[in-house]
Structures are given as structure tokens and as C-alpha cells.
Short mmCIF file of C-alpha atoms and ligand atoms in Angstrom, two decimals:
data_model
loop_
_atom_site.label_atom_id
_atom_site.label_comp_id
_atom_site.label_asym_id
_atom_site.label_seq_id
_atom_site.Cartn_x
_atom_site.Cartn_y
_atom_site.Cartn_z
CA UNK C 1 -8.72 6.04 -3.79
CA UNK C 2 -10.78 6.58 -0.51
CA UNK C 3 -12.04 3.46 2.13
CA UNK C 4 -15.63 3.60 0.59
CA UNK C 5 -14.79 3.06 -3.24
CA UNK C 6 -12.06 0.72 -2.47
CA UNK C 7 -14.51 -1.87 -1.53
CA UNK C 8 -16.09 -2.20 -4.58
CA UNK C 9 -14.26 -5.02 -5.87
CA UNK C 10 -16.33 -7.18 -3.91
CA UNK C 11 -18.99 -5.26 -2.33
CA UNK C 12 -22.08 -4.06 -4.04
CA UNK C 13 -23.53 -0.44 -3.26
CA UNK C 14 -25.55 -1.93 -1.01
CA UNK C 15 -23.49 -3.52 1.63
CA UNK C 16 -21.11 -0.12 1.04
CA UNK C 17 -24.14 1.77 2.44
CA UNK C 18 -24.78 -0.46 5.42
CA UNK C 19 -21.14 -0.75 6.02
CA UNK C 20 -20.89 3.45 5.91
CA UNK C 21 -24.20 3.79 7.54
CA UNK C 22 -22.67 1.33 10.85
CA UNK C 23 -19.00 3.54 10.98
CA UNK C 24 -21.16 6.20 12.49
CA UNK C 25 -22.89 4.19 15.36
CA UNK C 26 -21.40 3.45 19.11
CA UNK C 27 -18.84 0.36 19.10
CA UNK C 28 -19.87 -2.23 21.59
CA UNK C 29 -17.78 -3.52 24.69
CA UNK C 30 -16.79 -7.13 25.86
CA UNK C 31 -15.17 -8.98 27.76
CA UNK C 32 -13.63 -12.89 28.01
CA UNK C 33 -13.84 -14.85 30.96
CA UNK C 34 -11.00 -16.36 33.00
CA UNK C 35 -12.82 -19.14 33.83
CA UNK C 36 -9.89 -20.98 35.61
CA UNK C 37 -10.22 -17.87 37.87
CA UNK C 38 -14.17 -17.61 38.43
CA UNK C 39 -16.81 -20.36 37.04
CA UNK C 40 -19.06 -18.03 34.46
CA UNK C 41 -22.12 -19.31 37.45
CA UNK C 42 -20.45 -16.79 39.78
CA UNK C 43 -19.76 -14.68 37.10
CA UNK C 44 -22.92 -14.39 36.27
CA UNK C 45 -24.60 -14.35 39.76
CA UNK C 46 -22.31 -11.03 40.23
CA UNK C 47 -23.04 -9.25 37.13
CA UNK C 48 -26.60 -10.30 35.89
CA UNK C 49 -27.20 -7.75 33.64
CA UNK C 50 -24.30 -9.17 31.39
CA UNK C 51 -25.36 -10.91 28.14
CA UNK C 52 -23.52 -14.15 26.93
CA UNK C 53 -21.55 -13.87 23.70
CA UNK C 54 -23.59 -15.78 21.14
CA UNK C 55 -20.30 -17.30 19.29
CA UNK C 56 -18.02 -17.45 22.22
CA UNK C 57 -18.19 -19.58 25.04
CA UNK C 58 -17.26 -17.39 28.13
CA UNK C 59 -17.46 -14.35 26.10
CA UNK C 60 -19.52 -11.58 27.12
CA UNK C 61 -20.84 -8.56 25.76
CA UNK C 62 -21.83 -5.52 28.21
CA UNK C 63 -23.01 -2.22 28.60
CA UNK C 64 -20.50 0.24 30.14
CA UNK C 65 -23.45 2.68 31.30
CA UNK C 66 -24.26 0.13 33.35
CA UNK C 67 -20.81 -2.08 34.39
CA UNK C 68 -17.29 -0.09 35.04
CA UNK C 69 -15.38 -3.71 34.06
CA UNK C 70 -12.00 -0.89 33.00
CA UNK C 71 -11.82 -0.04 36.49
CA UNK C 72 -13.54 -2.95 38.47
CA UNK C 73 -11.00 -4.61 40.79
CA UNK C 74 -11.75 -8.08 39.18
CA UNK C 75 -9.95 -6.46 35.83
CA UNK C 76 -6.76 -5.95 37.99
CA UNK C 77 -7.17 -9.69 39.63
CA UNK C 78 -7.02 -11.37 36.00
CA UNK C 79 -10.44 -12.32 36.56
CA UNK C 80 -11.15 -11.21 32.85
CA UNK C 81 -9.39 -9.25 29.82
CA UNK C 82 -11.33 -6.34 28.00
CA UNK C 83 -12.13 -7.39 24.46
CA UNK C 84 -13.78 -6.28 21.57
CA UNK C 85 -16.48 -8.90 20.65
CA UNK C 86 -15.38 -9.51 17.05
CA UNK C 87 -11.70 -10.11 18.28
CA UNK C 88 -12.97 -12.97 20.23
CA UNK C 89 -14.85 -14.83 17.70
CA UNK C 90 -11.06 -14.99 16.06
CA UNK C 91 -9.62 -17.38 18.87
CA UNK C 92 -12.68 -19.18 19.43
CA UNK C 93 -12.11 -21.19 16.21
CA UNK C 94 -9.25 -22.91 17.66
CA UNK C 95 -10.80 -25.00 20.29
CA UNK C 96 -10.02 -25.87 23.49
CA UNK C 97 -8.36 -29.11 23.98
CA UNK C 98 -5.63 -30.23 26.67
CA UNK C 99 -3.14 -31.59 23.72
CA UNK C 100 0.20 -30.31 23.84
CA UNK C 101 0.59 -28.51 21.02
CA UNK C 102 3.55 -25.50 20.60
CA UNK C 103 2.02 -22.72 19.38
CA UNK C 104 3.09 -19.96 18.11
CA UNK C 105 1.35 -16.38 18.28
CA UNK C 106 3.43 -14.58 15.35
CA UNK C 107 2.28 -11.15 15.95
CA UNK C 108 0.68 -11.13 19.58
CA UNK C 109 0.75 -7.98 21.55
CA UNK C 110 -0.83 -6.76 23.38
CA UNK C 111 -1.98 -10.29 24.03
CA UNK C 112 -5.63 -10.87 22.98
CA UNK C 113 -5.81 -13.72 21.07
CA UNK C 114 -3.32 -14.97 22.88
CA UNK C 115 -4.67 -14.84 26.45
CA UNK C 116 -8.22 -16.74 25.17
CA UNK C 117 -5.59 -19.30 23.55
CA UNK C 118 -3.56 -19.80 26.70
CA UNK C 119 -6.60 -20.24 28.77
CA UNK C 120 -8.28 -22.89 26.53
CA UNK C 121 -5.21 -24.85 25.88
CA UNK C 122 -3.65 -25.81 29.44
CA UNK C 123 -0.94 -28.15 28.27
CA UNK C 124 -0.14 -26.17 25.32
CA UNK C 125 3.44 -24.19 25.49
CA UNK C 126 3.08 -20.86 23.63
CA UNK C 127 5.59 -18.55 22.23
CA UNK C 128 3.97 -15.34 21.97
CA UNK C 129 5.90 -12.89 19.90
CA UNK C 130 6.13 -9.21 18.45
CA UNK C 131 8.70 -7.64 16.46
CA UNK C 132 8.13 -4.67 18.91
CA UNK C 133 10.01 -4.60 22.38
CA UNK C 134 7.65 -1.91 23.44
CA UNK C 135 4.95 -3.85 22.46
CA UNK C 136 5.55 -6.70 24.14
CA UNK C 137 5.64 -5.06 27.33
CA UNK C 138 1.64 -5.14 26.96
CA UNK C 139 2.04 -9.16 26.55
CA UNK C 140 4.03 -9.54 29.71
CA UNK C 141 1.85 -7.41 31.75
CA UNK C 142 -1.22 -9.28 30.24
CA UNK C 143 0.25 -12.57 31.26
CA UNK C 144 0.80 -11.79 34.83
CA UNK C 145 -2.36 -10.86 35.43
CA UNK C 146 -3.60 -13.43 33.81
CA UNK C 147 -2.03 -15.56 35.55
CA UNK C 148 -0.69 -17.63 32.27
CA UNK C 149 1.94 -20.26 33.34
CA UNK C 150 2.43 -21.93 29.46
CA UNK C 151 3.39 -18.52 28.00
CA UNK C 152 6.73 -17.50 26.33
CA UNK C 153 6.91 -14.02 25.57
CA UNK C 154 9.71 -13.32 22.72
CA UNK C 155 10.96 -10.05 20.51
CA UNK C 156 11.68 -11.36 17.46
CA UNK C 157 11.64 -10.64 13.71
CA UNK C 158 11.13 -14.30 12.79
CA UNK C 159 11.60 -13.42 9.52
CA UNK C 160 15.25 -13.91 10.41
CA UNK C 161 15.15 -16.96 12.66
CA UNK C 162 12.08 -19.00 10.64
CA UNK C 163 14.86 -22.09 8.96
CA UNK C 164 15.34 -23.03 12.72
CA UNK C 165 11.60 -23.44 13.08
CA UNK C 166 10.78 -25.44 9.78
CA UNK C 167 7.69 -27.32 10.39
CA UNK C 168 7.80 -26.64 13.86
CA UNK C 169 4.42 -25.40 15.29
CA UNK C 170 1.45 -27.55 15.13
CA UNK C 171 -0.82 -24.21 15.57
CA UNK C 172 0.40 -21.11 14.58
CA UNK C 173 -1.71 -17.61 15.34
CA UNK C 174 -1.11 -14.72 12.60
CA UNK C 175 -3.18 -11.90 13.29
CA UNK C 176 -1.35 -9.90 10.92
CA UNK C 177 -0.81 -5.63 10.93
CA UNK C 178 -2.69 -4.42 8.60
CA UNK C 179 -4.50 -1.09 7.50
CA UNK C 180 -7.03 -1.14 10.70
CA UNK C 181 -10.70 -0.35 8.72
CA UNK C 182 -12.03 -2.59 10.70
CA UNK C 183 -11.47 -0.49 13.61
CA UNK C 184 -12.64 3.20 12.26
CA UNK C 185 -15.79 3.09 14.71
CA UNK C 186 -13.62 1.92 17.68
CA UNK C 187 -10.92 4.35 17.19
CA UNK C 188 -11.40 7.24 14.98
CA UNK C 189 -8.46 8.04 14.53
CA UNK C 190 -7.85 4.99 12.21
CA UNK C 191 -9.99 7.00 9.04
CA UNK C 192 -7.12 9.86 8.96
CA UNK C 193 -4.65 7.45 8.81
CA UNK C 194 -5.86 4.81 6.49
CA UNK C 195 -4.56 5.35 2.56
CA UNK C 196 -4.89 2.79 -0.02
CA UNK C 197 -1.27 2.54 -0.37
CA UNK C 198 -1.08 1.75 2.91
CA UNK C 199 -3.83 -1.42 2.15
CA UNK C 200 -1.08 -2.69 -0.84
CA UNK C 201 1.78 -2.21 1.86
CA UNK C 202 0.08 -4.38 4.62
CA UNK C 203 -0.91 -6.58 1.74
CA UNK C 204 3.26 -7.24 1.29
CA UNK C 205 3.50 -7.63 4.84
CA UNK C 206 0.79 -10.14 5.56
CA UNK C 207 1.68 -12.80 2.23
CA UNK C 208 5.31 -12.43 3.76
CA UNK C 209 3.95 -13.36 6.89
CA UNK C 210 1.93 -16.15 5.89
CA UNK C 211 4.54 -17.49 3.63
CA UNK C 212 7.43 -18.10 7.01
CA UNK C 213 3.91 -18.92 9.05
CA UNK C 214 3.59 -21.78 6.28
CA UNK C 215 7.46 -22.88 6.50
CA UNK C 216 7.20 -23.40 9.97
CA UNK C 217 3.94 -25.01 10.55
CA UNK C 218 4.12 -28.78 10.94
CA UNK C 219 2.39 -31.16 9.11
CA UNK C 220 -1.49 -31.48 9.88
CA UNK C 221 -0.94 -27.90 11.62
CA UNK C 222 -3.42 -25.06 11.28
CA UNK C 223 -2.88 -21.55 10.58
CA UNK C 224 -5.20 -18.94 12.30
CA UNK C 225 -5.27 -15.66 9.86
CA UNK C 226 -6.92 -12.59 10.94
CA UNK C 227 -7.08 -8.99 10.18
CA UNK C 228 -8.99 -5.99 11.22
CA UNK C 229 -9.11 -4.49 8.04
CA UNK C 230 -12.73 -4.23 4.96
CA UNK C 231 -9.67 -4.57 2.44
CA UNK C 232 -10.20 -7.29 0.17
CA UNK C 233 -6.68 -6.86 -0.91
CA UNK C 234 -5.53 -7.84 2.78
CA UNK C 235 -7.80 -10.68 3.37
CA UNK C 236 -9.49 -12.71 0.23
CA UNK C 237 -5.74 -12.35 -1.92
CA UNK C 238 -3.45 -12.76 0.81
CA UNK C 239 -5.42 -16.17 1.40
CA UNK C 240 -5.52 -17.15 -2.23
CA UNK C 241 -2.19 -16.47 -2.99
CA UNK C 242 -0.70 -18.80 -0.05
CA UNK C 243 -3.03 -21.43 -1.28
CA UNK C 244 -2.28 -21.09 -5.01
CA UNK C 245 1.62 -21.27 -3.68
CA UNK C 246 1.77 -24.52 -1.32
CA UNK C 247 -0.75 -27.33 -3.19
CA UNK C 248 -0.86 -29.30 1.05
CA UNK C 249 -2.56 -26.03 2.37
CA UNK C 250 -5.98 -25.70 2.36
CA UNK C 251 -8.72 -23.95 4.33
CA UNK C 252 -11.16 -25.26 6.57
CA UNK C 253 -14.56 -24.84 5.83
CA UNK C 254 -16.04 -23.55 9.31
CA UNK C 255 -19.62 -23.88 10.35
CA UNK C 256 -19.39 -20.30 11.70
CA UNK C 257 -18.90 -18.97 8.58
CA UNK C 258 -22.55 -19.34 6.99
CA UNK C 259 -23.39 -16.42 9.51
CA UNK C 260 -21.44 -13.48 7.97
CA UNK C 261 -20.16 -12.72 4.93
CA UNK C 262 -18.24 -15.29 2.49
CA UNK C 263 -17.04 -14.21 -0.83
CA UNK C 264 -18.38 -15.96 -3.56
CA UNK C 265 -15.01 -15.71 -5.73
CA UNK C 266 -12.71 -16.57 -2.91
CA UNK C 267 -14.47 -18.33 0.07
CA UNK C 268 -11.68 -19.07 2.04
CA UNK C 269 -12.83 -17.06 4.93
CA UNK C 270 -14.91 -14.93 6.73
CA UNK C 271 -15.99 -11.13 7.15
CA UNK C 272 -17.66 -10.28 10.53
CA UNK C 273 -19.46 -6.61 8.86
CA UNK C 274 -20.52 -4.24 11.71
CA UNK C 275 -24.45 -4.98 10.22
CA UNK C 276 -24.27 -8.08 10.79
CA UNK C 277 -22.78 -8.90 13.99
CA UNK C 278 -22.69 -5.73 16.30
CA UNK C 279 -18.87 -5.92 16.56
CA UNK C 280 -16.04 -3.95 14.77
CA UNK C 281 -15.03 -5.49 11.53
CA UNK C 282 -12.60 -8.67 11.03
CA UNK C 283 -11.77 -11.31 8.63
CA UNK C 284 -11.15 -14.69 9.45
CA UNK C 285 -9.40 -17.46 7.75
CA UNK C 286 -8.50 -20.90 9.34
CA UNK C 287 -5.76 -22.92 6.96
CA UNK C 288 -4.61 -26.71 7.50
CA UNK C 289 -1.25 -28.40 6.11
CA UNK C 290 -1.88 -31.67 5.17
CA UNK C 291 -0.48 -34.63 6.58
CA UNK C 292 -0.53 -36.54 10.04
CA UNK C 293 0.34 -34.46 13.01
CA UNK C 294 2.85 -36.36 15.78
CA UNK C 295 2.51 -34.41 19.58
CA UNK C 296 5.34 -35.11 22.10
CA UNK C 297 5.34 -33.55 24.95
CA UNK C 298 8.91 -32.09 26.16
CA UNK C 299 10.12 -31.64 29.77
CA UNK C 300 9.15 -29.05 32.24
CA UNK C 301 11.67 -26.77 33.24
CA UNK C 302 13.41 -24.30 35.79
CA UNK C 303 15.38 -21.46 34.50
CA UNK C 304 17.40 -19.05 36.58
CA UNK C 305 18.30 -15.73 34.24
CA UNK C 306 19.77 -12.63 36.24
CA UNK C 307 18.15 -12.30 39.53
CA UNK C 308 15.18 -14.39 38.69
CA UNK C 309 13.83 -17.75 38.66
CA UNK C 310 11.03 -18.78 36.08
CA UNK C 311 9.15 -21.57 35.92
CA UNK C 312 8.06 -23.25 32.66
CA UNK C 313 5.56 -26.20 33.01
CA UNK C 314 5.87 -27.18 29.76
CA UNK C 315 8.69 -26.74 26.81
CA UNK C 316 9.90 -26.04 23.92
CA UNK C 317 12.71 -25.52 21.45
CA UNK C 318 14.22 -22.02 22.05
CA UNK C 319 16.58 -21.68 19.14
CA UNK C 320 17.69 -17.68 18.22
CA UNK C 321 15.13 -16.99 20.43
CA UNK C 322 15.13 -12.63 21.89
CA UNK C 323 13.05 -13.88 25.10
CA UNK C 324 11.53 -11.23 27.37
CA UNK C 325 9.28 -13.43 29.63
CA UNK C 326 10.15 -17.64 30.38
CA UNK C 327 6.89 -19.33 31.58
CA UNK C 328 6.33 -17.97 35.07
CA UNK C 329 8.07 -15.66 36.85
CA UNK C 330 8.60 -17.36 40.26
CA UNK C 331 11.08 -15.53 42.27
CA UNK C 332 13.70 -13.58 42.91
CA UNK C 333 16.61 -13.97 44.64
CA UNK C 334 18.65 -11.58 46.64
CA UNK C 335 22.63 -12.44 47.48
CA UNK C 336 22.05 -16.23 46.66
CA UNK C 337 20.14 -16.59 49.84
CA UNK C 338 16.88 -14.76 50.20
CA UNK C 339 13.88 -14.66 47.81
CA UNK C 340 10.99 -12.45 47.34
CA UNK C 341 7.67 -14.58 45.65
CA UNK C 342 6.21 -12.65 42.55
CA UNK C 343 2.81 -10.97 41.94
CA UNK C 344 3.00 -13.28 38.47
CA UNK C 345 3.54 -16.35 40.69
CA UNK C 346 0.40 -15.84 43.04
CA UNK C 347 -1.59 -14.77 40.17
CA UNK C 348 -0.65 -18.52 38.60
CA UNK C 349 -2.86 -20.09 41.66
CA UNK C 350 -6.39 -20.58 39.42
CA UNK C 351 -8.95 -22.49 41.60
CA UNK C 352 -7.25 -25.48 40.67
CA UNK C 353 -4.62 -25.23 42.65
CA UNK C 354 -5.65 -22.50 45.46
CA UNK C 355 -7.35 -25.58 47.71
CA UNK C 356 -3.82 -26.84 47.89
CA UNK C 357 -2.26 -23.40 49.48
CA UNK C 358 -2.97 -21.81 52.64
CA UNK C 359 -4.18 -18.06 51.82
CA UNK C 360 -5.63 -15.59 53.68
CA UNK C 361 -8.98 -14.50 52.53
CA UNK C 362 -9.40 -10.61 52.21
CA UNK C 363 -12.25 -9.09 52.99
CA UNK C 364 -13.27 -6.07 50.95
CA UNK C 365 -11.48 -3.54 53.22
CA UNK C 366 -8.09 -5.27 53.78
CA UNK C 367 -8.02 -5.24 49.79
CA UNK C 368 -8.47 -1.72 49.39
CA UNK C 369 -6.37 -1.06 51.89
CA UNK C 370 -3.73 -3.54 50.39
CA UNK C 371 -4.68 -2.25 46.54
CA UNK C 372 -3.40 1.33 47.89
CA UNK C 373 0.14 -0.16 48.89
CA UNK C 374 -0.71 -0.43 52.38
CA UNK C 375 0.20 -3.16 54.64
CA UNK C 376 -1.74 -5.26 56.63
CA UNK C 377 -2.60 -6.13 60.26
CA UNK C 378 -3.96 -9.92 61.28
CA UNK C 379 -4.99 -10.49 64.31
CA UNK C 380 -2.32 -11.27 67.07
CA UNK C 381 -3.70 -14.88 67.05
CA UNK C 382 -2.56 -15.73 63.19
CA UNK C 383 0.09 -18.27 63.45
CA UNK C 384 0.81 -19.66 60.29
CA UNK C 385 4.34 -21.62 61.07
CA UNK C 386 5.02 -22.49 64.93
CA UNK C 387 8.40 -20.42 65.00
CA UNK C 388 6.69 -17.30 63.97
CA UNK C 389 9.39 -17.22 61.47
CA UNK C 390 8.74 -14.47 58.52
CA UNK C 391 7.06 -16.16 55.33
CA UNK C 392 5.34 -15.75 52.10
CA UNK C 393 1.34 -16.06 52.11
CA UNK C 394 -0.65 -15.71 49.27
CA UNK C 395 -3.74 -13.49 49.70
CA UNK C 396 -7.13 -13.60 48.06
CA UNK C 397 -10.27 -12.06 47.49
CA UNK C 398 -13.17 -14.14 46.30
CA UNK C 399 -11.14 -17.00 46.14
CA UNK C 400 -9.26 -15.64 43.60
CA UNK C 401 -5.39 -14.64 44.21
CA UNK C 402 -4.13 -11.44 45.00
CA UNK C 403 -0.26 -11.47 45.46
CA UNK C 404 2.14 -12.94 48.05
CA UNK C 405 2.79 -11.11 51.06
CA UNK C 406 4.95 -11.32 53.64
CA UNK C 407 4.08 -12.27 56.93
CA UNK C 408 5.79 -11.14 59.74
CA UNK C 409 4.72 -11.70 63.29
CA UNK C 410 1.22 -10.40 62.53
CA UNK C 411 2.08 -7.89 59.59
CA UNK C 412 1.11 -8.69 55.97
CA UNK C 413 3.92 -6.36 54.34
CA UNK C 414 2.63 -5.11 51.20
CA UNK C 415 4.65 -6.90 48.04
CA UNK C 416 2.52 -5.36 45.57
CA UNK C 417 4.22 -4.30 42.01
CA UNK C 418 5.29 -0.14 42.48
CA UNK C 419 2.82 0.65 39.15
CA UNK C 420 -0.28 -1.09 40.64
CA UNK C 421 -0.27 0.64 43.57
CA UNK C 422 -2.53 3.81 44.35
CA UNK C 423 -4.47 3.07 40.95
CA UNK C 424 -8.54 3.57 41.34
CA UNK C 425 -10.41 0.38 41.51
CA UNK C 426 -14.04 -0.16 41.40
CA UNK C 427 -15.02 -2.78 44.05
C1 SAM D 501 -3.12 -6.54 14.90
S1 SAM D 501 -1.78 -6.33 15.97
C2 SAM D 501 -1.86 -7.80 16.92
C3 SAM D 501 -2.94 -7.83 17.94
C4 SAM D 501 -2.84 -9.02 18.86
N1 SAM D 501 -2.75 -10.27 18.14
C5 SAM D 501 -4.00 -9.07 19.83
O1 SAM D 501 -4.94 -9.83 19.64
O2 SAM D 501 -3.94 -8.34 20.84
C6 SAM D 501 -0.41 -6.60 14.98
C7 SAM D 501 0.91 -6.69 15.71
O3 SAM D 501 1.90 -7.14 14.78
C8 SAM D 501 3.13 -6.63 15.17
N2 SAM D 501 4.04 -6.82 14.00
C9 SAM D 501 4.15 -6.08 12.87
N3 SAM D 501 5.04 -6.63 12.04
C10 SAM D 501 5.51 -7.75 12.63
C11 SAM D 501 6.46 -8.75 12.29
N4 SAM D 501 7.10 -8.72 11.13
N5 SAM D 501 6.70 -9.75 13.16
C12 SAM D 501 6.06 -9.80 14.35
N6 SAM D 501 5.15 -8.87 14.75
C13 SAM D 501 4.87 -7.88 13.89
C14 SAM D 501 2.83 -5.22 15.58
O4 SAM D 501 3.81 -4.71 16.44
C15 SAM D 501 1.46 -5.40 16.28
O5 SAM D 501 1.63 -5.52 17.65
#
């Protein structure tokens, strides 16, 4: 069967054609704010030609004739993350709060849903997972320059590991693999490799998914389902048969909802069509287990693993857990003495917490100069301790962090990560 007349059994010719007529237009570009980094005002003041997302608070939408956001330096400072505008609708539902829930991002990389999660829920600890290592490499760069300090990052087939974990999570995220339709205009490559066997496979994958996502979901917990995929067979049924399964799940009607497309048969959640909202395709489903949810926070944390210190600022249980990334990455020490500051520590200093730091303020020059892997010259006057002893300063542009670098006598020395060195910026 091909994409188009799979569809029919729920779309009428109609909606085929607009859908078919859309695949052939350009996709749109966007963007979500770091707002703990720079207050949308600035934002704003710096790029005025950007247009507000219309679902998504400090979501944007932008032309990239006119803004280079790839390349700007601001991408590289965690200032945003690059994201298709659908996408973002998808974490929006869960909304910010300072609660401390544990959440649990099933299949996260490279990090998307995840990073607008992380940002809007501050005392929240998150374990963000993916069954692939290489994957996950993409979450733990993410988080760093992010900046995320409540972030887990774990390899783990929790298929395995889910009875440790029974009604655990009081939100878990399950943006599930599936066949990718949703994605044909973004990445073309998608329509060779989509079959229909493929949609039945995914299918398998995603109630499997959603069934361990249901075991370990605590009482008056929400599930977050998403796909990319048109498939009815991936989105409508994979809801209805985890409802029809558990009788304490149900789904939550959302307000958002009455502006795309809900199936009449199974209105559990929602399609965002490329003709109706100028994004790529996605369906949406939010899901709530009955009963009264119970919060408790846990300690914070140190842990010392190989050479390295992490930080975690919040906690949670670890059981069976493959983890690639703890919290923060602070610091590392060398022969139990000496210790080098990380780039994912200074990019942890939001505007929060940079008026409590001395920095040094770049100006656009230094930072190229330091962007290229160059170090630094201050003026002979800089004194930063009386001794003139060497020590870690944390550097800025714009009022928003850089990295640490070490100071000695009047030498910045460049501590800059090898593979972010001698990139091309836009400034
Ligand atoms: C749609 S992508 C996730 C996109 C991500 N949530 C984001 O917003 O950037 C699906 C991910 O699921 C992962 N995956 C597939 N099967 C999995 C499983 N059984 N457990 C965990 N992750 C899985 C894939 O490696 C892939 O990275």
C-alpha cells in the first residue's frame, strides 16, 4: 500500500489532497528560547524580524533567508535549540511549574522535547533516555550547552529494567519511533524509506512502549505521547488500545486540540496537518492515571565517577540504571589534587546565578578570538585574587556564559572543548 491510500481510513479525499498538495512546499524553521539564558525582551530587541510562536510561549518561528540562527554564536552559547515548530507544540502541553516531579523522557535523543521540559520545570529531576548509545551522545551534547543542571542522561532498554520503576514517574515523555510521514517535507529522504509494513512494525513498538510507560507511571501521572508519523495505525490505535487495556487511564481533553484535527471515532488526540498549522506533521496525545499524586523531593547530590565530579541538584532512584551523563558535569580532577572546571559547568550559570560570580565580560573580539581556541590577554592591571595565584574565571558574552578559563597572571588560557574549537560562528 503507498503513504497516500493508507490514510484513507480516516481521511477523506479531500484532506489527502491538501495533505499531498503541502509535502511539496518549503518546511518552516524555529527555534525555542532559553529564557533562563536571555529574557525573550532582549531576544527580541536583537532579532526583530522574528515572529512569536502562536502556541508556544518562547517559541519562535523564523526565516533563514533572513537569520543564520545554525551558525549564529548564540546557538553555540545555549542561548536557544533549533526546532521544528510542530515539535514544540508537543512539550508545551506539559506546563511549566517548579514541582518536583521525576520525569522520565523514554525515548529522548537528540534531546528536543526534553530540553523545553528541563527548562520549564527547574526543580524537576529528569532521566532522559535512549536505547541508542550513539544517540545519546546528541542528548549529552544538547545538555551542556544548554546548560541543564536537573538532567540524567541514561542508555537503557527499559523494557528490561521497567519492574524496578513500577509507578515511579509522575510525568513520563514517550515520543515514540515511528514510521517518520510526518517528516517527508523536512527530510526527503523519509518517502523512500517509509513502507506500510514498516507503519504495523512501529505500531508493535509504540503499544509496547506505552504499555511499560503505563507500569511505571505513578498514580495521578501523565503520559505525553507523540509521533511524527499521518499513520492512523501509529497514533489513534496505539491510544485506544492502552485505554481499552488499563480502565484508570484516560486522556485529557486539551483546549489546544479544537485547532487541528481530532478524529471523530477516536478523539483521544491531536493531528497538527501541514494545512493547517505551517509545521511538519505530529500527533499528540496527553494520558492521565487516576488517583492522587504524592511529590517528595529527594536529596541533592555529589557524585565522583572516574576522573570526574558531577553535580546533581536534585535526585532520584537510579536502580539498573546504564548512565552516560549525572546532573552536571562539574570537574575534573587530575592526581587527587588539581581540577580543571567544565564547559558544562559554566554553561549551568543562567542569569540567575551569574550576579553571584565574578566573570569577565567579552567583548565581541576576545570571543572570536577565544571561539577559535585562542587564548586571551587582560590587561596587566586584572587582579582577580591578591596572590596572583592561577584560577578559574568564568567568561561571558552578553551576560550569558561562555566557559571557564584559566587565569594566569594576565592570561585567560583557552579551556574550550577540542570539537568546538575553529568551528564558523556567525556573530
Ligand atoms: C522520534 S525519536 C525521539 C526524538 C526526541 N524525543 C526529540 O524530541 O529530539 C525516537 C527515538 O527513540 C529511540 N528508541 C527506539 N526504540 C527505543 C526503545 N525501545 N527505548 C528507548 N528509545 C528507543 C530512537 O533511538 C530515537 O532516538
Amino acid at each position: 500500500m503507498d503513504f497516500l491510500s493508507s490514510l484513507k481510513n480516516y481521511l477523506n479525499e479531500d484532506l489527502i489532497k491538501k495533505l499531498k498538495n503541502c509535502l511539496e512546499s518549503k518546511n518552516i524553521r524555529g527555534l525555542f528560547l532559553n529564557h533562563l539564558k536571555m529574557p525573550k525582551n532582549t531576544f527580541l530587541n536583537k532579532f526583530p524580524l522574528i515572529k512569536q510562536h502562536p502556541y508556544v510561549e518562547n517559541g519562535f518561528i523564523f526565516d533563514d533567508n533572513i537569520y543564520d540562527f545554525n551558525k549564529h554564536i548564540y546557538h553555540e552559547l545555549g542561548v536557544y535549540y533549533l526546532q521544528e515548530p510542530s515539535a514544540m507544540i508537543v512539550s508545551s502541553l506539559i506546563k511549566p511549574s517548579t514541582r518536583p516531579y521525576k520525569i522520565l523522557d523514554l525515548c529522548s535523543a537528540p534531546g528536543g522535547k526534553l530540553i523545553q521540559i528541563a527548562i520549564n520545570q527547574p526543580n524537576a529531576t529528569i532521566i532522559a533516555n535512549d536505547i541508542s548509545f550513539k544517540r545519546c551522545q546528541a542528548i549529552i551534547e544538547n545538555v551542556e550547552r544548554l546548560g541543564l543542571n536537573n538532567v540524567i542522561v541514561t542508555n537503557n532498554d527499559f523494557s528490561k529494567i521497567y519492574n524496578q520503576y513500577l509507578n515511579y514517574f509522575d510525568i513520563i515523555i514517550l515520543d515514540a519511533p515511528c514510521s517518520g510521514s510526518g517528516m517527508f517535507r523536512k527530510d526527503s529522504k523519509m518517502i523512500d524509506d517509509w513502507s506500510y509494513n514498516k507503519v504495523l512494525k512501529f505500531a508493535n513498538e509504540q503499544k509496547q512502549l506505552l504499555d511499560i510507560a503505563y507500569k511505571m507511571l505513578a498514580k495521578g501521572g501523565k503520559i505525553l505521547y507523540s509521533t511524527c508519523s499521518y499513520s492512523y495505525e501509529e497514533d489513534e490505535e496505539v491510544i485506544a488500545y492502552i485505554l481499552n487495556k488499563y480502565n484508570d487511564l484516560k486522556h485529557v481533553m486539551l483546549d489546544i486540540s479544537k485547532n487541528f484535527y481530532v478524529d471523530k471515532i477516536n478523539p483521544y488526540g491531536f493531528h497538527i496537518f501541514p494545512f493547517i498549522f505551517s509545521g511538519e506533521g505530529h500527533y499528540i496525545a496527553l494520558l492521565s492515571k487516576d488517583g492522587e499524586q504524592s511529590l517528595s523531593d529527594l536529596p541533592k547530590g555529589e557524585i565522583k565517577k572516574d576522573d570526574y565530579v558531577y553535580l546533581i541538584n536534585h535526585s532520584i532512584k537510579i536502580t539498573n540504571l546504564n548512565i552516560l551523563r549525572y546532573g552536571i558535569k562539574y570537574k575534573k580532577i587530575f592526581n587527587n589534587k588539581d581540577f580543571a572546571l567544565t564547559y558544562h559547568y559554566s554553561h549551568s550559570f543562567n542569569l540567575d546565578k551569574l550576579s553571584n560570580v565574578y566573570h569577565i565580560n567579552l567583548d565581541i573580539e576576545q570571543l572570536n578570538k577565544y571561539m577559535k581556541g585562542e587564548s586571551l590577554k587582560l590587561s596587566e592591571n586584572t587582579k582577580i585574587n591578591q596572590d596572583n595565584t592561577p584560577c578559574f574565571v568564568l567568561l561571558t558574552y552578553d551576560d550569558v556564559a561562555v566557559s571557564y578559563a584559566k587565569l594566569n597572571g594576565n592570561i585567560l588560557k583557552n579551556c574550550l572543548p577540542k570539537y568546538l574549537k575553529n568551528k564558523k560562528y556567525v556573530f
